Amino acid sequence: MSLVKWTDLMRSEDVKVFQGFLLELIRGQKKYLLRNDILLALGEGPGTGQAHGDDTGPFSWKAFLNKVQEIIVFERFVVIIHRHQITRDRFYKVPFTRARLGKPQEISVSELLDLRDYFVLRTNGAEGVPLKIDFTPFYDYAPHMRDPKNVGKGIEFLNRHLSSSIFQNPEKWHKDLFEFLKIHSLGGKQLLINGAKIGDDTKLIEQLDRAAEWLSETDDSWEATRVESGLRALGFEPGWGDSVPRVLETQQLLLNLFEAPDSRSLEAFISRIPMVSKVAVISPHGFFGQENVLGKPDTGGQVVYILDQVKSMESYLQESLRLAGLDVEPKIVVVTRLIPRSEGTLSHVRLEKIKDTRNCWILRVPFRDGDKNVVDYWISRFWVWPYLESFAYEAKEELTRELGRNPDLIIGNYSDGNLVASILSEETGVIQCNIAHALEKSKYLFSDLYWQDMEAAYHFSLQFTADLLAMNMADFIIASTFQEIAGTAHVRGQYESYLYYSLPGFYQVLGGVNLFHPKFNVISPGVDASVYFPHTDQARRDRERVQRLTGLLFEARDEEIFGTLEDAKRIPIFTMARLDKVKNVAGLVECFGKCPEIRSRCNLIVVAGKVNVSQSADPEEKEQIERIHHLIEEYRLDGQIRWIGKHLPKADTGEIYRIMADMKGVFVQPALFEAFGLTVLEAMSCGLPVFATQFGGPSEIIQHGVNGFLINPTRYDRIRDQLVAFLETAGDGPLTWNFISQNAIARVREKYTWQHYNEQLMKLTKLYGFWRYAVTNKEKRKMKLYSQTLFHLLFKQRAAQTLGVP
């Protein structure tokens, strides 16, 4: 421990004010305060008035406190966790008496975790030293960023690093690049280079020069097939391009890379290599399908994301393979779970073709119990862990049968899919991409510290261990937003929450993941423009669908609809989400009930889950259903709320957004935390103004006051003020309905398209494929051994204890 001066943390004139505030917190009832607790206390505590002078500025006591993540109060000292800057925390231990504070002492991560464990267990190490996990030493195989602002820009960093390495050590990299190109084939057909005719990188450069001289004298209008035999005579196989100009251009990019490497020429050339025609997408949990699945437990945005991604990816691969001059049909297989008791879905069908694609499929593989029997019923995503290893090995066999060989890319989704992807990647040697969608660790308060209290319901010990293994084994990771990785100046990111943490009584993580490794990349998903288009585009709208859905939203009566509106012409406040705690639909109902100014002019329209407890099999959803009914009764919302508990097709959801926009309504996304926010994009693309949670991805999608609004989902008074102010604004100037609507449409078109997403995804796959071949396959060996040890000694043993328990 090292002593720190208070004046190193804040202005000298602010020290006494801060100490007084901290002593008041220490005397309070709460002994473990999170950031929201601290900010709430700050709004009511001392130093908020003018009597304490200027409390603004970067070195004020409030500025310091605004970056404090946690305060832990012990009997004789307090621990402060301060977010010094993005991705970097400092920990201070401060002794105190009833009347005063001592000098701060900066402590290590290990000391902090020991103190956290003691706070929970009160054993002070009496049960022995806990297992300490640290992945940090195993990242010495890769270059590291320094500036936190570059986190999530891995592709840019790696491009610069590789091109610089080629320049500094050309002989090694020229040889590696030659060998990398020589091994390429698709469907058993050799591509790019004939190794027997072109024996090394020096010969390759000579032949590239000869090919360029010859091709420059041919007709630019020729297709590549007309020069194929001549290129083969020089040692070049197909894959350089579909026309003479494109072949010339691609080969010139390679020559540039040999002669004067830079990041642009490296990316441009690697991006053109036809490396991918078969893709495996892994998503085990839930009822994955195309019909009658949305709204079922564990089945929501991830399904929409993957299906849209796959359709767009197929189109992109078709075009890129055509431009490479190859007559190859890409194939994409989504591997999910087969569920014999399919509950009205097709989850019992082994193979299902994905609509509007030529060669994309859903392949379902069963979970098996300890006796290898098929588990025929749905299992919560929190209970899938014992089944995943055997699922992965069976999936490998089924994939080989469907694809005819190993895939070229494996994409994992969510914690379970990422773990399976890691196993498949290790078994096949195929490059692995991870997509979290959401990391539960950030969604549930104290999910690590008090994991034992939640273990029976959530099995966080298994999930967090799976996350830890998968994110370290992945070749690259795609996040939808920067803050998903590294948070903001004041709040930790989802991946960042794995830097250090403790599961008291199980293990401590001193270094869980390296955020400065170039594996992290931000690529935001898009929306299906054929479904989610502006409400003003009347020519594309189906009048029959509009009429049917208008009746459903405002008139129809059946057991899956609750509430009859007194005045259906009032402005609709609309929300659509799963019914779980984090989505906070009940919170929006409570907010509406508490705001007479809004109730006097608006209706609340909810499309979420089920409307009756008897219709649901999910415990968390049942709890939310009961709470919403209680709130409707408590605030007497009959006549002002309409609750639709139906599972609607995707095409219907697009039209519902447009119907709400026709009525000059708004969409409210009130989640306590949202990893990204696909519904936010969907509503915006239809021109429906959005009020969305400020916690998570929406804060990067929405530019507040320009194309939408950010809200604190727990501050009903502020939500009320924002909604009232917006609804009362008239005219065509800033902050009006039309202004926000048009800007929302423009924002989605500019930043969130699947075409851009898949272009970036394939660039990553190819560049990291080269990186994996040239460097990480050898250098990552220690990381793999460490991860495998943890998998077998921690994860598998613990998972086996829950096998067979529903």
mmCIF file with all atom_site columns, N, CA and C in Angstrom, residues 282-284 302 385 388 410-425 432-439 466-467 469-471 473-474 476-478 495:
data_model
loop_
_atom_site.group_PDB
_atom_site.id
_atom_site.type_symbol
_atom_site.label_atom_id
_atom_site.label_alt_id
_atom_site.label_comp_id
_atom_site.label_asym_id
_atom_site.label_entity_id
_atom_site.label_seq_id
_atom_site.pdbx_PDB_ins_code
_atom_site.Cartn_x
_atom_site.Cartn_y
_atom_site.Cartn_z
_atom_site.occupancy
_atom_site.B_iso_or_equiv
_atom_site.pdbx_formal_charge
_atom_site.auth_seq_id
_atom_site.auth_comp_id
_atom_site.auth_asym_id
_atom_site.auth_atom_id
_atom_site.pdbx_PDB_model_num
ATOM 1   N N  . ILE A 1 282 ? -23.370 -19.976 -34.142 1.00 0.00 ? 282 ILE A N  1
ATOM 2   C CA . ILE A 1 282 ? -23.752 -20.806 -32.991 1.00 0.00 ? 282 ILE A CA 1
ATOM 3   C C  . ILE A 1 282 ? -24.643 -20.012 -32.041 1.00 0.00 ? 282 ILE A C  1
ATOM 4   N N  . SER A 1 283 ? -25.844 -20.561 -31.754 1.00 0.00 ? 283 SER A N  1
ATOM 5   C CA . SER A 1 283 ? -26.784 -19.913 -30.831 1.00 0.00 ? 283 SER A CA 1
ATOM 6   C C  . SER A 1 283 ? -27.657 -20.985 -30.181 1.00 0.00 ? 283 SER A C  1
ATOM 7   N N  . PRO A 1 284 ? -27.166 -21.635 -29.119 1.00 0.00 ? 284 PRO A N  1
ATOM 8   C CA . PRO A 1 284 ? -27.863 -22.815 -28.583 1.00 0.00 ? 284 PRO A CA 1
ATOM 9   C C  . PRO A 1 284 ? -29.189 -22.553 -27.864 1.00 0.00 ? 284 PRO A C  1
ATOM 10  N N  . GLN A 1 302 ? -31.847 -11.464 -30.119 1.00 0.00 ? 302 GLN A N  1
ATOM 11  C CA . GLN A 1 302 ? -30.729 -12.240 -30.657 1.00 0.00 ? 302 GLN A CA 1
ATOM 12  C C  . GLN A 1 302 ? -31.153 -13.026 -31.891 1.00 0.00 ? 302 GLN A C  1
ATOM 13  N N  . TRP A 1 385 ? -25.606 -24.922 -19.059 1.00 0.00 ? 385 TRP A N  1
ATOM 14  C CA . TRP A 1 385 ? -24.163 -25.143 -18.997 1.00 0.00 ? 385 TRP A CA 1
ATOM 15  C C  . TRP A 1 385 ? -23.718 -26.600 -18.978 1.00 0.00 ? 385 TRP A C  1
ATOM 16  N N  . LEU A 1 388 ? -23.407 -28.206 -22.722 1.00 0.00 ? 388 LEU A N  1
ATOM 17  C CA . LEU A 1 388 ? -22.775 -27.536 -23.852 1.00 0.00 ? 388 LEU A CA 1
ATOM 18  C C  . LEU A 1 388 ? -21.595 -28.290 -24.452 1.00 0.00 ? 388 LEU A C  1
ATOM 19  N N  . ILE A 1 410 ? -16.361 -19.474 -37.609 1.00 0.00 ? 410 ILE A N  1
ATOM 20  C CA . ILE A 1 410 ? -17.321 -19.857 -36.562 1.00 0.00 ? 410 ILE A CA 1
ATOM 21  C C  . ILE A 1 410 ? -17.669 -18.605 -35.773 1.00 0.00 ? 410 ILE A C  1
ATOM 22  N N  . ILE A 1 411 ? -18.963 -18.290 -35.706 1.00 0.00 ? 411 ILE A N  1
ATOM 23  C CA . ILE A 1 411 ? -19.421 -17.107 -34.979 1.00 0.00 ? 411 ILE A CA 1
ATOM 24  C C  . ILE A 1 411 ? -20.248 -17.560 -33.778 1.00 0.00 ? 411 ILE A C  1
ATOM 25  N N  . GLY A 1 412 ? -19.786 -17.248 -32.581 1.00 0.00 ? 412 GLY A N  1
ATOM 26  C CA . GLY A 1 412 ? -20.536 -17.556 -31.370 1.00 0.00 ? 412 GLY A CA 1
ATOM 27  C C  . GLY A 1 412 ? -21.439 -16.401 -30.979 1.00 0.00 ? 412 GLY A C  1
ATOM 28  N N  . ASN A 1 413 ? -22.558 -16.731 -30.360 1.00 0.00 ? 413 ASN A N  1
ATOM 29  C CA . ASN A 1 413 ? -23.502 -15.717 -29.907 1.00 0.00 ? 413 ASN A CA 1
ATOM 30  C C  . ASN A 1 413 ? -23.907 -15.965 -28.465 1.00 0.00 ? 413 ASN A C  1
ATOM 31  N N  . TYR A 1 414 ? -23.846 -14.916 -27.651 1.00 0.00 ? 414 TYR A N  1
ATOM 32  C CA . TYR A 1 414 ? -24.180 -14.979 -26.223 1.00 0.00 ? 414 TYR A CA 1
ATOM 33  C C  . TYR A 1 414 ? -23.181 -15.898 -25.518 1.00 0.00 ? 414 TYR A C  1
ATOM 34  N N  . SER A 1 415 ? -23.301 -15.992 -24.207 1.00 0.00 ? 415 SER A N  1
ATOM 35  C CA . SER A 1 415 ? -22.322 -16.729 -23.406 1.00 0.00 ? 415 SER A CA 1
ATOM 36  C C  . SER A 1 415 ? -22.247 -18.198 -23.788 1.00 0.00 ? 415 SER A C  1
ATOM 37  N N  . ASP A 1 416 ? -23.396 -18.840 -23.972 1.00 0.00 ? 416 ASP A N  1
ATOM 38  C CA . ASP A 1 416 ? -23.395 -20.276 -24.275 1.00 0.00 ? 416 ASP A CA 1
ATOM 39  C C  . ASP A 1 416 ? -22.850 -20.541 -25.678 1.00 0.00 ? 416 ASP A C  1
ATOM 40  N N  . GLY A 1 417 ? -23.288 -19.753 -26.653 1.00 0.00 ? 417 GLY A N  1
ATOM 41  C CA . GLY A 1 417 ? -22.804 -19.934 -28.015 1.00 0.00 ? 417 GLY A CA 1
ATOM 42  C C  . GLY A 1 417 ? -21.323 -19.651 -28.154 1.00 0.00 ? 417 GLY A C  1
ATOM 43  N N  . ASN A 1 418 ? -20.831 -18.687 -27.397 1.00 0.00 ? 418 ASN A N  1
ATOM 44  C CA . ASN A 1 418 ? -19.409 -18.370 -27.457 1.00 0.00 ? 418 ASN A CA 1
ATOM 45  C C  . ASN A 1 418 ? -18.560 -19.500 -26.876 1.00 0.00 ? 418 ASN A C  1
ATOM 46  N N  . LEU A 1 419 ? -19.037 -20.127 -25.807 1.00 0.00 ? 419 LEU A N  1
ATOM 47  C CA . LEU A 1 419 ? -18.288 -21.255 -25.254 1.00 0.00 ? 419 LEU A CA 1
ATOM 48  C C  . LEU A 1 419 ? -18.265 -22.423 -26.246 1.00 0.00 ? 419 LEU A C  1
ATOM 49  N N  . VAL A 1 420 ? -19.405 -22.709 -26.857 1.00 0.00 ? 420 VAL A N  1
ATOM 50  C CA . VAL A 1 420 ? -19.457 -23.778 -27.856 1.00 0.00 ? 420 VAL A CA 1
ATOM 51  C C  . VAL A 1 420 ? -18.553 -23.444 -29.042 1.00 0.00 ? 420 VAL A C  1
ATOM 52  N N  . ALA A 1 421 ? -18.565 -22.175 -29.471 1.00 0.00 ? 421 ALA A N  1
ATOM 53  C CA . ALA A 1 421 ? -17.700 -21.747 -30.575 1.00 0.00 ? 421 ALA A CA 1
ATOM 54  C C  . ALA A 1 421 ? -16.225 -21.955 -30.229 1.00 0.00 ? 421 ALA A C  1
ATOM 55  N N  . SER A 1 422 ? -15.863 -21.704 -28.966 1.00 0.00 ? 422 SER A N  1
ATOM 56  C CA . SER A 1 422 ? -14.476 -21.913 -28.529 1.00 0.00 ? 422 SER A CA 1
ATOM 57  C C  . SER A 1 422 ? -14.086 -23.375 -28.634 1.00 0.00 ? 422 SER A C  1
ATOM 58  N N  . ILE A 1 423 ? -14.980 -24.262 -28.222 1.00 0.00 ? 423 ILE A N  1
ATOM 59  C CA . ILE A 1 423 ? -14.700 -25.701 -28.300 1.00 0.00 ? 423 ILE A CA 1
ATOM 60  C C  . ILE A 1 423 ? -14.570 -26.129 -29.759 1.00 0.00 ? 423 ILE A C  1
ATOM 61  N N  . LEU A 1 424 ? -15.498 -25.653 -30.605 1.00 0.00 ? 424 LEU A N  1
ATOM 62  C CA . LEU A 1 424 ? -15.456 -26.003 -32.024 1.00 0.00 ? 424 LEU A CA 1
ATOM 63  C C  . LEU A 1 424 ? -14.194 -25.477 -32.697 1.00 0.00 ? 424 LEU A C  1
ATOM 64  N N  . SER A 1 425 ? -13.813 -24.266 -32.362 1.00 0.00 ? 425 SER A N  1
ATOM 65  C CA . SER A 1 425 ? -12.618 -23.667 -32.944 1.00 0.00 ? 425 SER A CA 1
ATOM 66  C C  . SER A 1 425 ? -11.376 -24.450 -32.566 1.00 0.00 ? 425 SER A C  1
ATOM 67  N N  . GLN A 1 432 ? -12.374 -18.041 -34.907 1.00 0.00 ? 432 GLN A N  1
ATOM 68  C CA . GLN A 1 432 ? -13.552 -17.893 -34.039 1.00 0.00 ? 432 GLN A CA 1
ATOM 69  C C  . GLN A 1 432 ? -13.847 -16.427 -33.763 1.00 0.00 ? 432 GLN A C  1
ATOM 70  N N  . CYS A 1 433 ? -15.099 -16.044 -33.988 1.00 0.00 ? 433 CYS A N  1
ATOM 71  C CA . CYS A 1 433 ? -15.591 -14.701 -33.652 1.00 0.00 ? 433 CYS A CA 1
ATOM 72  C C  . CYS A 1 433 ? -16.637 -14.820 -32.555 1.00 0.00 ? 433 CYS A C  1
ATOM 73  N N  . ASN A 1 434 ? -16.569 -13.954 -31.551 1.00 0.00 ? 434 ASN A N  1
ATOM 74  C CA . ASN A 1 434 ? -17.548 -13.938 -30.462 1.00 0.00 ? 434 ASN A CA 1
ATOM 75  C C  . ASN A 1 434 ? -18.401 -12.682 -30.525 1.00 0.00 ? 434 ASN A C  1
ATOM 76  N N  . ILE A 1 435 ? -19.697 -12.841 -30.270 1.00 0.00 ? 435 ILE A N  1
ATOM 77  C CA . ILE A 1 435 ? -20.619 -11.720 -30.130 1.00 0.00 ? 435 ILE A CA 1
ATOM 78  C C  . ILE A 1 435 ? -21.405 -11.945 -28.841 1.00 0.00 ? 435 ILE A C  1
ATOM 79  N N  . ALA A 1 436 ? -21.290 -11.048 -27.888 1.00 0.00 ? 436 ALA A N  1
ATOM 80  C CA . ALA A 1 436 ? -21.910 -11.277 -26.571 1.00 0.00 ? 436 ALA A CA 1
ATOM 81  C C  . ALA A 1 436 ? -23.412 -11.041 -26.586 1.00 0.00 ? 436 ALA A C  1
ATOM 82  N N  . HIS A 1 437 ? -23.876 -10.026 -27.325 1.00 0.00 ? 437 HIS A N  1
ATOM 83  C CA . HIS A 1 437 ? -25.260 -9.551  -27.275 1.00 0.00 ? 437 HIS A CA 1
ATOM 84  C C  . HIS A 1 437 ? -25.565 -8.922  -25.919 1.00 0.00 ? 437 HIS A C  1
ATOM 85  N N  . ALA A 1 438 ? -25.305 -9.646  -24.870 1.00 0.00 ? 438 ALA A N  1
ATOM 86  C CA . ALA A 1 438 ? -25.443 -9.114  -23.512 1.00 0.00 ? 438 ALA A CA 1
ATOM 87  C C  . ALA A 1 438 ? -24.624 -9.983  -22.579 1.00 0.00 ? 438 ALA A C  1
ATOM 88  N N  . LEU A 1 439 ? -23.958 -9.343  -21.649 1.00 0.00 ? 439 LEU A N  1
ATOM 89  C CA . LEU A 1 439 ? -23.227 -10.060 -20.613 1.00 0.00 ? 439 LEU A CA 1
ATOM 90  C C  . LEU A 1 439 ? -23.991 -9.867  -19.310 1.00 0.00 ? 439 LEU A C  1
ATOM 91  N N  . ALA A 1 466 ? -17.665 -19.312 -18.145 1.00 0.00 ? 466 ALA A N  1
ATOM 92  C CA . ALA A 1 466 ? -17.778 -19.522 -19.593 1.00 0.00 ? 466 ALA A CA 1
ATOM 93  C C  . ALA A 1 466 ? -17.403 -18.258 -20.356 1.00 0.00 ? 466 ALA A C  1
ATOM 94  N N  . ASP A 1 467 ? -17.894 -17.102 -19.889 1.00 0.00 ? 467 ASP A N  1
ATOM 95  C CA . ASP A 1 467 ? -17.548 -15.832 -20.520 1.00 0.00 ? 467 ASP A CA 1
ATOM 96  C C  . ASP A 1 467 ? -16.045 -15.614 -20.507 1.00 0.00 ? 467 ASP A C  1
ATOM 97  N N  . LEU A 1 469 ? -13.573 -17.746 -20.299 1.00 0.00 ? 469 LEU A N  1
ATOM 98  C CA . LEU A 1 469 ? -12.845 -18.638 -21.200 1.00 0.00 ? 469 LEU A CA 1
ATOM 99  C C  . LEU A 1 469 ? -13.054 -18.247 -22.660 1.00 0.00 ? 469 LEU A C  1
ATOM 100 N N  . ALA A 1 470 ? -14.300 -17.982 -23.039 1.00 0.00 ? 470 ALA A N  1
ATOM 101 C CA . ALA A 1 470 ? -14.607 -17.707 -24.443 1.00 0.00 ? 470 ALA A CA 1
ATOM 102 C C  . ALA A 1 470 ? -13.992 -16.405 -24.925 1.00 0.00 ? 470 ALA A C  1
ATOM 103 N N  . MET A 1 471 ? -14.065 -15.350 -24.099 1.00 0.00 ? 471 MET A N  1
ATOM 104 C CA . MET A 1 471 ? -13.551 -14.065 -24.570 1.00 0.00 ? 471 MET A CA 1
ATOM 105 C C  . MET A 1 471 ? -12.023 -14.068 -24.670 1.00 0.00 ? 471 MET A C  1
ATOM 106 N N  . MET A 1 473 ? -10.278 -16.900 -25.468 1.00 0.00 ? 473 MET A N  1
ATOM 107 C CA . MET A 1 473 ? -9.922  -17.821 -26.545 1.00 0.00 ? 473 MET A CA 1
ATOM 108 C C  . MET A 1 473 ? -10.294 -17.285 -27.922 1.00 0.00 ? 473 MET A C  1
ATOM 109 N N  . ALA A 1 474 ? -11.216 -16.356 -28.006 1.00 0.00 ? 474 ALA A N  1
ATOM 110 C CA . ALA A 1 474 ? -11.696 -15.855 -29.292 1.00 0.00 ? 474 ALA A CA 1
ATOM 111 C C  . ALA A 1 474 ? -10.571 -15.208 -30.092 1.00 0.00 ? 474 ALA A C  1
ATOM 112 N N  . PHE A 1 476 ? -11.319 -12.948 -32.505 1.00 0.00 ? 476 PHE A N  1
ATOM 113 C CA . PHE A 1 476 ? -11.752 -11.550 -32.453 1.00 0.00 ? 476 PHE A CA 1
ATOM 114 C C  . PHE A 1 476 ? -13.166 -11.478 -31.902 1.00 0.00 ? 476 PHE A C  1
ATOM 115 N N  . ILE A 1 477 ? -13.485 -10.320 -31.351 1.00 0.00 ? 477 ILE A N  1
ATOM 116 C CA . ILE A 1 477 ? -14.753 -10.091 -30.673 1.00 0.00 ? 477 ILE A CA 1
ATOM 117 C C  . ILE A 1 477 ? -15.433 -8.877  -31.302 1.00 0.00 ? 477 ILE A C  1
ATOM 118 N N  . ILE A 1 478 ? -16.714 -9.023  -31.596 1.00 0.00 ? 478 ILE A N  1
ATOM 119 C CA . ILE A 1 478 ? -17.491 -7.912  -32.142 1.00 0.00 ? 478 ILE A CA 1
ATOM 120 C C  . ILE A 1 478 ? -18.416 -7.383  -31.057 1.00 0.00 ? 478 ILE A C  1
ATOM 121 N N  . TYR A 1 495 ? -17.690 -5.702  -20.967 1.00 0.00 ? 495 TYR A N  1
ATOM 122 C CA . TYR A 1 495 ? -16.460 -6.494  -20.973 1.00 0.00 ? 495 TYR A CA 1
ATOM 123 C C  . TYR A 1 495 ? -15.511 -6.025  -19.876 1.00 0.00 ? 495 TYR A C  1
#
